[in-house]
Coordinates of C-alpha atoms in Angstrom, one line a residue:
M211 CA 79.3 101.0 83.2
L212 CA 77.0 102.7 85.6
V213 CA 79.7 104.8 86.9
R214 CA 80.7 105.9 83.5
F215 CA 77.1 106.7 82.7
L216 CA 76.6 108.8 85.8
S217 CA 79.8 110.6 85.2
L218 CA 78.8 111.5 81.6
L219 CA 75.3 112.6 82.9
V220 CA 77.0 115.0 85.4
I221 CA 79.1 116.4 82.5
V222 CA 76.0 116.8 80.3
L223 CA 73.9 118.5 83.0
G224 CA 76.8 120.7 83.9
T225 CA 77.1 121.8 80.4
V226 CA 73.4 122.5 80.1
Y227 CA 73.4 124.4 83.4
S228 CA 76.5 126.4 82.6
E229 CA 75.5 127.4 79.0
Q230 CA 75.5 131.1 78.6
Y231 CA 72.2 132.5 79.3
K232 CA 70.1 133.8 76.4
C233 CA 67.5 136.4 77.4
K234 CA 63.8 135.9 76.7
R235 CA 63.1 139.5 76.2
A236 CA 65.0 142.8 75.8
Y237 CA 65.8 144.8 78.7
K238 CA 63.9 148.1 79.0
P239 CA 65.8 150.8 80.8
S240 CA 62.7 152.9 81.2
D241 CA 61.3 150.1 83.5
Y242 CA 64.1 150.7 86.0
T243 CA 64.4 154.4 86.3
G244 CA 64.9 155.4 90.0
K245 CA 66.6 152.0 90.7
L246 CA 70.3 151.5 91.5
R247 CA 70.6 148.0 90.3
V248 CA 68.9 145.1 88.6
P249 CA 67.2 143.2 90.2
S250 CA 66.2 146.0 92.5
D251 CA 65.6 143.6 95.4
C252 CA 69.2 142.6 95.7
V253 CA 70.5 143.7 99.0
F254 CA 74.1 144.5 99.9
E255 CA 75.8 143.2 103.1
Q256 CA 77.0 146.2 105.1
S257 CA 80.5 146.3 106.1
P258 CA 82.0 148.5 108.9
C259 CA 84.1 150.9 106.9
P260 CA 86.0 154.0 108.1
K261 CA 84.6 157.3 107.3
S262 CA 88.0 158.6 106.2
W263 CA 91.1 156.6 104.9
K264 CA 93.5 159.4 105.8
K265 CA 95.3 157.2 108.2
G266 CA 95.9 154.6 105.5
I267 CA 96.1 150.9 106.3
P268 CA 98.5 148.8 108.5
E269 CA 101.4 147.1 106.8
G270 CA 100.2 143.7 108.0
G271 CA 97.5 142.1 110.1
E272 CA 95.7 140.0 107.5
T273 CA 96.5 136.4 106.8
S274 CA 94.0 135.6 104.2
M275 CA 95.2 138.1 101.6
P276 CA 98.4 139.6 102.8
M277 CA 99.4 141.3 99.6
I278 CA 96.6 143.8 99.8
D279 CA 94.0 145.1 102.2
R280 CA 90.9 143.2 101.3
K281 CA 88.7 145.4 103.6
F282 CA 89.5 148.4 101.4
L283 CA 88.1 146.7 98.3
I284 CA 85.0 145.3 100.1
C285 CA 84.3 148.8 101.6
H286 CA 84.2 150.3 98.2
E287 CA 82.6 147.4 96.2
G288 CA 80.2 146.3 98.8
F289 CA 79.3 142.7 99.3
S290 CA 76.3 140.9 97.9
L291 CA 75.0 137.3 98.0
C292 CA 72.9 137.9 94.9
G293 CA 73.8 138.7 91.3
Y294 CA 73.2 142.3 90.3
V295 CA 74.0 144.8 87.6
P296 CA 74.5 148.5 88.5
I297 CA 72.4 150.9 86.6
D298 CA 72.0 154.7 86.3
P299 CA 68.9 155.7 88.4
E300 CA 68.0 158.6 86.0
S301 CA 68.0 156.6 82.8
G302 CA 67.8 153.1 83.8
K303 CA 70.7 152.2 81.6
V304 CA 73.4 149.9 82.7
L305 CA 76.7 151.7 84.0
G306 CA 79.5 151.3 81.6
Q307 CA 80.3 147.7 80.5
S308 CA 79.0 146.1 83.7
G309 CA 78.2 142.5 84.0
V310 CA 76.4 140.4 86.6
T311 CA 78.3 141.1 89.8
V312 CA 78.3 139.3 93.0
G313 CA 80.4 139.1 96.4
G314 CA 82.9 141.9 96.8
G315 CA 82.5 143.3 93.2
V316 CA 83.3 140.0 91.2
D317 CA 82.0 141.1 87.7
F318 CA 81.3 138.1 85.6
G319 CA 81.1 140.3 82.4
S320 CA 84.8 139.9 81.8
K321 CA 85.3 136.5 83.3
S322 CA 85.8 133.0 82.0
R323 CA 86.3 129.5 83.5
E324 CA 90.0 130.0 83.4
D325 CA 89.7 132.8 85.9
F326 CA 88.3 130.4 88.5
K327 CA 90.0 127.2 87.6
S328 CA 91.1 126.6 91.1
L329 CA 87.5 126.5 92.5
S330 CA 85.1 123.6 92.6
R331 CA 83.3 122.7 89.3
T332 CA 80.0 122.9 90.9
L333 CA 80.5 126.5 91.9
V334 CA 82.0 127.5 88.5
D335 CA 79.0 125.8 86.7
K336 CA 76.6 127.7 88.8
V337 CA 78.0 131.1 87.7
E338 CA 79.2 130.4 84.2
P339 CA 75.9 131.3 82.5
Y340 CA 76.7 134.9 83.3
F341 CA 80.3 134.9 81.9
D342 CA 80.9 137.4 79.1
L343 CA 77.4 139.0 79.5
T344 CA 77.6 142.8 79.7
E345 CA 75.3 145.8 79.6
H346 CA 71.7 145.1 78.8
H347 CA 72.4 141.3 78.3
A348 CA 73.6 141.0 81.7
A349 CA 70.7 143.0 83.2
C350 CA 68.0 140.9 81.7
A351 CA 70.0 137.8 82.7
A352 CA 70.2 139.1 86.3
F353 CA 66.4 139.6 86.3
E354 CA 65.3 136.6 84.5
R355 CA 67.6 134.1 86.0
P356 CA 68.4 135.4 89.5
L357 CA 71.7 134.2 91.0
R358 CA 71.7 133.4 94.7
L359 CA 74.9 132.4 96.6
T360 CA 75.7 131.3 99.9
W361 CA 78.1 133.5 102.0
L362 CA 80.9 130.9 101.6
E363 CA 80.4 130.8 97.8
A364 CA 80.3 134.5 97.5
N365 CA 83.4 134.8 99.7
T366 CA 85.3 132.1 97.8
L367 CA 84.6 133.8 94.5
T368 CA 85.8 137.1 95.9
D369 CA 89.0 135.8 97.2
A370 CA 89.8 134.1 94.0
D371 CA 89.0 137.1 91.9
I372 CA 91.1 139.4 94.1
K373 CA 94.0 136.8 94.0
Y374 CA 93.6 136.6 90.2
T375 CA 93.7 140.3 89.7
T376 CA 96.6 140.7 92.0
N377 CA 98.7 138.1 90.3
K378 CA 97.8 139.6 86.9
I379 CA 98.6 143.2 87.8
S380 CA 101.7 142.1 89.7
K381 CA 103.1 140.5 86.5
E382 CA 102.2 143.4 84.3
Y383 CA 103.8 145.8 86.8
N384 CA 107.0 143.9 87.2
K385 CA 107.3 143.7 83.4
A386 CA 106.7 147.4 82.9
I387 CA 109.2 148.5 85.5
E388 CA 112.1 146.7 83.7
K389 CA 112.6 149.9 81.6
H390 CA 112.8 152.1 84.7
K391 CA 115.8 152.4 87.2
N392 CA 115.4 152.4 90.9
T393 CA 111.8 151.0 91.0
L394 CA 110.6 148.4 93.4
P395 CA 109.1 145.0 92.5
F396 CA 105.4 144.7 93.2
A397 CA 105.9 142.4 96.3
S398 CA 108.3 145.0 97.8
L399 CA 105.9 148.0 97.4
P400 CA 104.2 149.0 100.8
R401 CA 100.9 147.3 101.3
G402 CA 98.9 150.6 101.1
I403 CA 100.3 151.2 97.6
R404 CA 99.7 147.7 96.5
T405 CA 96.1 148.0 97.6
A406 CA 95.5 151.2 95.8
I407 CA 96.9 149.8 92.5
I408 CA 94.7 146.8 92.8
S409 CA 91.7 148.9 93.7
V410 CA 92.0 150.9 90.5
A411 CA 92.6 147.8 88.4
Y412 CA 89.8 146.0 90.0
Q413 CA 87.3 148.5 89.0
F414 CA 88.7 149.2 85.5
G415 CA 89.8 145.8 84.6
E416 CA 92.8 146.6 82.3
T417 CA 95.8 148.8 82.9
P418 CA 95.4 150.6 79.5
K419 CA 92.2 152.2 80.8
F420 CA 94.1 154.2 83.3
P421 CA 97.3 155.1 81.4
K422 CA 98.6 158.2 83.3
F423 CA 98.1 156.6 86.7
W424 CA 99.8 153.4 85.6
G425 CA 102.6 155.3 83.9
N426 CA 103.3 157.1 87.3
V427 CA 103.0 153.9 89.2
T428 CA 105.5 152.0 87.1
K429 CA 108.0 154.8 87.6
N430 CA 107.3 154.8 91.3
D431 CA 106.5 158.5 91.1
W432 CA 103.9 158.4 93.9
D433 CA 103.4 162.1 94.2
K434 CA 102.3 162.3 90.6
A435 CA 100.2 159.1 91.0
I436 CA 98.4 160.7 94.0
K437 CA 97.7 163.9 91.9
E438 CA 96.4 161.8 89.0
L439 CA 94.0 159.9 91.4
R440 CA 92.7 163.2 92.8
K441 CA 91.9 164.6 89.4
F442 CA 91.1 161.2 87.7
Y443 CA 88.1 162.6 85.8
K444 CA 88.2 165.6 83.5
E445 CA 84.5 166.2 84.1
P446 CA 83.9 165.1 87.7
D447 CA 80.4 166.3 87.8
N448 CA 79.4 163.8 85.3
Q449 CA 80.8 160.9 87.3
Q450 CA 79.4 158.9 90.1
R451 CA 80.2 160.4 93.4
G452 CA 81.1 157.0 94.8
D453 CA 83.9 156.7 92.1
L454 CA 85.2 160.1 92.9
K455 CA 85.4 159.2 96.7
R456 CA 87.2 155.9 95.9
R457 CA 89.8 157.7 93.9
N458 CA 90.4 160.1 96.7
N459 CA 90.6 157.2 99.2
E460 CA 93.1 155.5 97.1
A461 CA 95.2 158.6 97.0
D462 CA 94.9 158.9 100.7
I463 CA 96.3 155.4 101.5
I464 CA 99.2 155.9 99.1
E465 CA 99.8 159.2 100.8
A466 CA 99.6 157.6 104.3
T467 CA 102.0 154.8 103.3
L468 CA 104.7 157.3 102.2
V469 CA 104.8 158.6 105.8
K470 CA 105.4 162.1 105.0
C471 CA 103.7 164.9 107.0
N472 CA 104.0 168.5 106.2
R473 CA 101.4 169.8 108.7
S474 CA 102.0 171.5 112.0
V475 CA 101.1 169.3 115.0
D476 CA 102.3 169.5 118.6
V477 CA 102.9 165.8 119.6
V478 CA 103.8 164.5 122.9
F479 CA 104.6 160.8 123.7
L480 CA 104.0 159.2 127.2
I481 CA 105.9 155.8 127.2
D482 CA 105.4 153.1 129.9
E483 CA 108.7 152.2 131.6
S484 CA 107.2 150.1 134.4
G485 CA 108.6 146.8 135.7
S486 CA 106.3 144.7 133.5
V487 CA 108.1 146.2 130.4
S488 CA 111.3 144.5 129.5
R489 CA 114.4 146.5 128.5
R490 CA 114.1 145.3 125.0
D491 CA 110.4 146.3 124.8
F492 CA 111.3 149.7 126.2
Q493 CA 113.8 150.2 123.5
E494 CA 111.3 149.2 120.8
S495 CA 109.0 151.8 122.2
L496 CA 111.8 154.4 121.9
D497 CA 112.5 153.2 118.3
F498 CA 108.8 153.6 117.5
V499 CA 109.1 157.3 118.7
K500 CA 112.3 157.8 116.6
T501 CA 110.5 156.5 113.5
M502 CA 107.5 158.7 113.9
I503 CA 109.7 161.7 114.3
K504 CA 111.6 160.8 111.2
A505 CA 108.2 161.0 109.3
F506 CA 108.1 164.8 109.9
P507 CA 110.4 167.3 108.3
D508 CA 112.8 169.3 110.4
Q509 CA 111.0 171.9 112.2
K510 CA 110.8 175.2 110.7
K511 CA 108.9 178.3 111.8
D512 CA 105.6 176.4 111.8
G513 CA 106.7 172.8 111.8
T514 CA 105.7 169.9 114.0
R515 CA 107.0 169.9 117.6
F516 CA 107.6 166.9 119.8
G517 CA 107.9 166.2 123.6
L518 CA 108.7 162.9 125.4
S519 CA 107.8 161.7 128.9
T520 CA 107.8 158.3 130.5
F521 CA 106.1 156.9 133.5
S522 CA 106.3 154.1 136.1
S523 CA 105.7 154.8 139.7
S524 CA 106.9 158.3 139.0
Y525 CA 106.7 160.6 135.9
R526 CA 109.8 161.9 134.0
S527 CA 110.0 164.4 131.1
H528 CA 112.9 164.0 128.8
F529 CA 112.4 166.8 126.3
Y530 CA 109.7 169.4 125.6
L531 CA 107.9 170.9 122.5
S532 CA 110.4 173.8 122.6
S533 CA 113.5 171.7 123.2
Y534 CA 114.6 171.0 119.6
T535 CA 114.0 171.8 116.0
K536 CA 116.1 169.1 114.2
Q537 CA 115.5 165.6 113.9
S538 CA 119.1 164.7 114.8
D539 CA 118.7 166.5 118.1
Y540 CA 115.5 164.6 118.8
L541 CA 117.1 161.3 118.0
S542 CA 120.1 162.1 120.1
A543 CA 117.9 163.0 123.1
I544 CA 116.0 159.7 122.8
G545 CA 119.3 157.8 122.8
R546 CA 120.0 159.3 126.3
V547 CA 116.8 157.9 127.8
F548 CA 117.5 155.3 130.3
F549 CA 115.1 152.6 131.7
A550 CA 113.9 153.3 135.1
R551 CA 111.4 150.5 136.0
G552 CA 108.9 150.7 138.7
G553 CA 105.0 150.6 139.2
T554 CA 102.3 151.7 136.7
N555 CA 100.8 155.0 137.8
L556 CA 99.3 156.2 134.5
G557 CA 96.7 158.3 136.1
R558 CA 99.2 160.4 137.9
A559 CA 101.3 160.7 134.7
L560 CA 98.3 162.1 132.8
E561 CA 97.8 164.6 135.5
E562 CA 101.4 165.8 135.5
I563 CA 101.8 165.9 131.7
L564 CA 99.0 168.3 131.3
T565 CA 100.8 171.0 133.4
D566 CA 104.3 169.9 132.4
Q567 CA 104.3 169.4 128.6
F568 CA 101.1 171.1 127.4
T569 CA 101.9 174.7 128.3
E570 CA 103.0 177.6 126.1
E571 CA 106.0 178.1 128.3
R572 CA 107.2 174.6 127.2
G573 CA 106.5 175.2 123.5
L574 CA 102.8 174.5 123.1
R575 CA 101.3 176.8 120.3
P576 CA 98.5 179.2 121.4
E577 CA 94.9 178.1 120.9
I578 CA 94.3 180.8 118.3
D579 CA 96.9 179.3 116.0
G580 CA 94.8 176.2 115.6
V581 CA 97.7 173.7 115.7
P582 CA 96.4 170.2 116.5
R583 CA 97.6 168.8 119.9
V584 CA 98.2 165.1 120.2
L585 CA 99.2 162.9 123.0
I586 CA 100.3 159.3 122.2
V587 CA 100.2 157.0 125.2
L588 CA 101.9 153.5 125.1
T589 CA 101.3 151.0 128.0
D590 CA 101.6 147.3 128.4
G591 CA 99.4 146.8 131.4
Q592 CA 96.7 148.1 133.8
S593 CA 97.4 151.3 135.7
D594 CA 97.6 151.0 139.5
D595 CA 95.6 154.2 139.8
S596 CA 92.6 155.7 138.2
V597 CA 92.9 157.1 134.6
S598 CA 89.4 158.2 133.9
I599 CA 89.3 161.7 135.4
P600 CA 92.9 162.6 134.5
A601 CA 92.4 161.5 130.8
K602 CA 89.2 163.5 130.6
N603 CA 91.0 166.6 131.9
V604 CA 93.6 166.1 129.1
R605 CA 90.9 165.7 126.4
D606 CA 89.0 168.7 127.8
E607 CA 92.1 170.8 126.8
N608 CA 91.4 170.0 123.2
I609 CA 94.1 167.4 123.2
V610 CA 93.6 164.3 121.0
V611 CA 94.7 161.2 122.9
Y612 CA 95.7 157.9 121.3
A613 CA 96.0 154.9 123.6
I614 CA 98.2 152.0 122.5
G615 CA 97.8 148.9 124.5
I616 CA 100.5 146.1 124.1
S617 CA 100.2 142.5 125.4
N618 CA 98.5 142.7 128.9
Y619 CA 96.6 145.9 128.3
N620 CA 93.2 146.8 130.0
L621 CA 90.9 147.5 127.2
R622 CA 88.5 149.5 129.5
Q623 CA 91.3 151.8 130.6
L624 CA 92.5 152.3 127.1
Q625 CA 89.0 153.4 126.0
E626 CA 88.8 155.8 129.0
I627 CA 92.1 157.4 128.0
A628 CA 91.5 157.6 124.2
S629 CA 89.5 160.3 122.5
S630 CA 87.4 157.6 120.8
D631 CA 87.4 154.0 120.1
S632 CA 89.1 154.7 116.7
H633 CA 92.0 156.1 118.7
V634 CA 92.6 152.8 120.5
Y635 CA 95.2 150.5 119.1
K636 CA 95.6 146.9 120.5
L637 CA 98.9 145.0 119.8
S638 CA 100.1 141.6 121.0
T639 CA 103.8 142.5 121.1
F640 CA 106.0 145.6 121.1
S641 CA 107.5 144.4 117.8
Q642 CA 104.0 145.0 116.1
L643 CA 104.6 148.8 116.6
E644 CA 106.4 149.0 113.4
I645 CA 103.3 147.7 111.5
F646 CA 101.3 150.7 112.6
I647 CA 103.9 153.4 112.2
S648 CA 102.2 154.7 109.0
T649 CA 98.8 154.6 110.2
L650 CA 99.6 156.3 113.5
T651 CA 101.7 159.0 111.8
S652 CA 99.1 159.7 109.2
S653 CA 96.4 159.8 112.0
A654 CA 98.3 162.3 114.0
C655 CA 99.3 164.3 110.9
Y656 CA 95.6 164.6 109.7
E657 CA 93.9 164.8 113.1
P658 CA 91.1 167.4 113.0
R659 CA 91.9 170.1 115.6
P660 CA 89.2 170.0 118.4
V661 CA 87.9 173.5 118.9
S662 CA 85.8 174.8 121.7
L663 CA 82.7 176.7 121.0
N664 CA 83.0 180.5 120.5
E665 CA 86.8 179.9 120.3
T666 CA 88.5 181.9 117.4
I667 CA 91.2 180.3 115.3
I668 CA 93.3 182.3 112.9
T669 CA 95.5 180.3 110.6
N670 CA 96.8 179.6 107.1
V671 CA 96.1 176.9 104.4
A672 CA 98.0 176.3 101.2
K673 CA 96.5 175.3 97.8
D674 CA 95.5 171.6 97.5
K675 CA 96.0 171.3 101.4
Y676 CA 93.3 171.3 104.2
Q677 CA 92.9 172.5 107.7
Y678 CA 90.6 170.2 109.8
F679 CA 88.6 171.1 112.8
S680 CA 86.1 169.3 115.0
Y681 CA 83.4 170.6 117.4
K682 CA 81.2 169.1 120.0
V683 CA 77.6 170.1 119.6
K684 CA 74.5 169.3 121.7
E685 CA 72.2 167.1 119.7
S686 CA 69.3 169.5 120.2
S687 CA 71.3 172.3 118.7
N688 CA 72.6 173.5 115.4
L689 CA 76.2 174.5 114.8
E690 CA 77.0 177.9 113.1
I691 CA 80.4 178.0 111.5
S692 CA 81.7 181.4 110.5
V693 CA 84.9 181.6 108.2
A694 CA 86.3 185.0 107.2
D695 CA 89.0 185.2 104.5
L696 CA 91.7 187.5 105.7
S697 CA 93.7 187.0 102.6
G698 CA 93.2 184.6 99.6
S699 CA 89.9 182.7 99.0
T700 CA 88.8 179.6 100.8
L701 CA 86.3 176.8 100.4
V702 CA 84.6 175.2 103.3
Y703 CA 83.2 171.6 103.8
V704 CA 81.3 170.3 106.8
S705 CA 80.3 166.8 107.7
R706 CA 78.5 164.9 110.5
T707 CA 80.5 161.7 109.9
N708 CA 83.7 162.3 107.9
P709 CA 86.5 163.8 109.9
H710 CA 88.1 165.0 106.6
P711 CA 85.2 166.5 104.5
Y712 CA 86.0 167.5 101.0
K713 CA 84.3 168.3 97.8
Y714 CA 82.9 164.8 97.2
D715 CA 82.1 163.8 100.7
N716 CA 80.4 166.4 102.9
D717 CA 77.0 167.3 104.2
I718 CA 77.1 171.0 103.5
S719 CA 79.7 173.0 101.5
F720 CA 80.5 176.6 100.8
D721 CA 81.8 176.6 97.2
L722 CA 81.6 180.3 96.5
S723 CA 85.3 181.2 97.2
Q724 CA 85.0 184.8 96.2
Q725 CA 82.7 185.5 99.2
K726 CA 84.9 186.6 102.0
K727 CA 82.4 186.1 104.9
K728 CA 81.1 182.5 104.8
I729 CA 78.5 181.1 107.2
I730 CA 77.4 177.5 107.4
V731 CA 74.8 176.2 109.7
I732 CA 74.4 172.3 110.1
S733 CA 72.2 170.3 112.3
A734 CA 73.7 168.0 115.0
R735 CA 70.8 165.5 114.5
P736 CA 71.9 161.9 114.7
T737 CA 72.5 159.7 111.7
P738 CA 72.3 156.0 111.6
D739 CA 76.1 155.5 111.9
T740 CA 77.0 158.1 114.6
K741 CA 76.8 157.8 118.4
G742 CA 76.4 160.5 120.9
K743 CA 78.3 161.2 124.0
R744 CA 76.9 162.4 127.3
S745 CA 77.7 166.1 128.0
T746 CA 79.0 166.5 131.5
D747 CA 77.2 169.9 131.9
D748 CA 73.6 168.8 131.6
D749 CA 73.7 165.1 130.7
E750 CA 72.6 165.8 127.1
L751 CA 73.9 163.9 124.2
T752 CA 76.6 165.7 122.1
R753 CA 77.9 164.9 118.7
Q754 CA 80.9 165.7 116.6
I755 CA 80.8 168.1 113.7
Y756 CA 83.7 168.2 111.4
A757 CA 84.9 171.1 109.2
S758 CA 87.6 171.5 106.6
V759 CA 89.0 174.6 104.9
T760 CA 91.0 174.7 101.7
T761 CA 91.9 177.4 99.2
V762 CA 91.7 178.0 95.5
T763 CA 94.5 180.6 95.6
D764 CA 98.2 179.8 96.3
S765 CA 97.5 180.3 100.0
A766 CA 95.1 181.9 102.2
R767 CA 94.7 183.2 105.7
F768 CA 91.3 182.9 107.5
K769 CA 89.6 183.2 110.7
I770 CA 87.1 180.5 111.8
E771 CA 84.8 180.3 114.8
A772 CA 81.7 178.4 115.6
N773 CA 78.8 178.4 118.2
E774 CA 75.6 176.6 119.0
C775 CA 72.4 178.0 117.9
N776 CA 68.7 177.3 118.4
P777 CA 67.3 175.4 115.3
L778 CA 64.2 177.6 115.5
N779 CA 66.4 180.7 114.9
C780 CA 69.1 179.4 112.6
T781 CA 68.2 176.7 110.0
E782 CA 70.6 174.5 108.2
G783 CA 72.2 176.1 105.2
T784 CA 74.6 178.8 104.1
N785 CA 74.7 182.4 103.4
E786 CA 76.2 181.7 100.1
M787 CA 75.2 184.6 97.6
P788 CA 75.5 183.6 93.9
I789 CA 77.4 186.3 91.8
P790 CA 74.9 187.8 89.4
P791 CA 75.8 187.0 85.7
I792 CA 76.7 189.9 83.6
S793 CA 74.1 190.4 80.8
S794 CA 75.1 190.5 77.1
G795 CA 73.9 194.1 77.1
G796 CA 76.2 195.0 79.9
I797 CA 79.2 193.4 78.1
V798 CA 78.3 195.4 74.9
A799 CA 78.0 198.6 76.9
A800 CA 81.3 198.1 78.7
T801 CA 82.9 197.3 75.3
K802 CA 81.5 200.5 73.7
F803 CA 82.8 202.5 76.7
V804 CA 86.3 201.2 76.3
V805 CA 86.3 201.7 72.5
V806 CA 85.0 205.3 72.8
G807 CA 87.3 206.2 75.5
F808 CA 90.3 204.9 73.5
V809 CA 89.2 206.9 70.4
I810 CA 89.0 210.1 72.6
F811 CA 92.4 209.6 74.0
M812 CA 93.9 209.1 70.5
M813 CA 92.3 212.3 69.3
F814 CA 93.7 214.2 72.3
F815 CA 97.1 212.9 71.8
K816 CA 97.0 213.7 68.0
S817 CA 95.7 217.3 68.6
H818 CA 98.5 218.1 71.0
G819 CA 101.1 216.4 68.7
I820 CA 101.9 213.6 71.3

């Protein structure tokens, strides 16, 4: 009897606790102007997120949520242990139909118990009062009855919500593709594409709210899906910049997944063939090289070029940047590479590859062309000789170096070799190379071209495409970037953090495309999420500055150069000069001139019988 009574009491108390919350007083937006959320003291947990998603996401690597990349969602949604409602800081009004939100973007405004039926009753009872509350009702509930969760509770709700959304969208997608031929089921789509689809659905809730994108997705027309994401809003200036960046990032991870690169890059592979590498592992390394080459179209006039060298106790070159122009020729040449074995003299190989592969005589494009130079190193162990100085000499020639360590790698040596920590890849086995094909290919494809100060680059850019550049600048200096349009019209974006700056993610931009001579000055001052590196010249910290150039015309040819300047003499900003508007009086005068001129011509023709 007592047990039944206690059980009934738990049910009653649970019902009382989980009853939908009724606000005591109306929410007043004017009380919250200048705030980003209600309650304003709700703090987000910070996640380490990439500054750019151009390289996409790996095809595997997660065990908790293998269908999609959970990190991508959390990076864009944020993660909170308290319930909040996002608001417009200018008006104080709730954004859209938002409800009380927790964890990695779990919005209770559109939720019910059914959505969380797999979770413990205690946890569901705790959050149920916020179910189906939206807009101002949700805002007052979040303020009057604050919701606080443990990390485990918030994480559990997030995983359940992602799983529920993924299953729901997967079913809708699989049903929609039945009327289209040659389309892949949801589970067979690449992980980057699945993640982008779920990200859009996660934010908008229902597929009818993004019909054009959904229509392209269910037809597997990824090029159109990408274009739709990049122009998602008809009036982008009226939308949140965060949303615009998110749409662009979703487009980036789809684009990276497709493993198609139409940029010009000079890529050289340096593959370990020492005795610690088995014949099978060496073959998997060569297969990796083949797959990367296949991701680039056959070389035309300005296409991507490839070189291949291997190392053990000695260094061997198999083909150079100038050797071939067709994929079939590259693949045939790789098929003729034999396994030599020996020691692991990677330092010596780095010394030799600089003068053997990276020369104009062997097909390297001249500095002025601005073609990115990339070296991809694969090794499975520790080098028998020093790599630090040889690797630095390679990087000093404006060559971007990727270091891929497999199995028994030495992390310190990988970091000494690579251009940065983000250029280091750590794998357990050679078979995992396949997982990172798309990310490595996209990284190499969109790698900003390192440019020396005072170096001149003259190159082209097509509409909807970008040319990316990076500069090392002393922390005490400013960087003055000069872009001169030789033909067509360009736009320029500059950032201290994003390697691929664009309209909605930059620190300084030059938006007046009509102006042919563009100058941007940006400070190299540190930001909370940037780290400086010591300059070898005078031991002063240096920082990266990134620039991108695109065009509003079909194509453009431009010259870009940059140099350090004293902040006292050149201040941050641009030389952008607004075009003065034409007054209504000027328009009337011009119109009268045309009309009078036309009348005079007609009288002249008539008098002469013409």
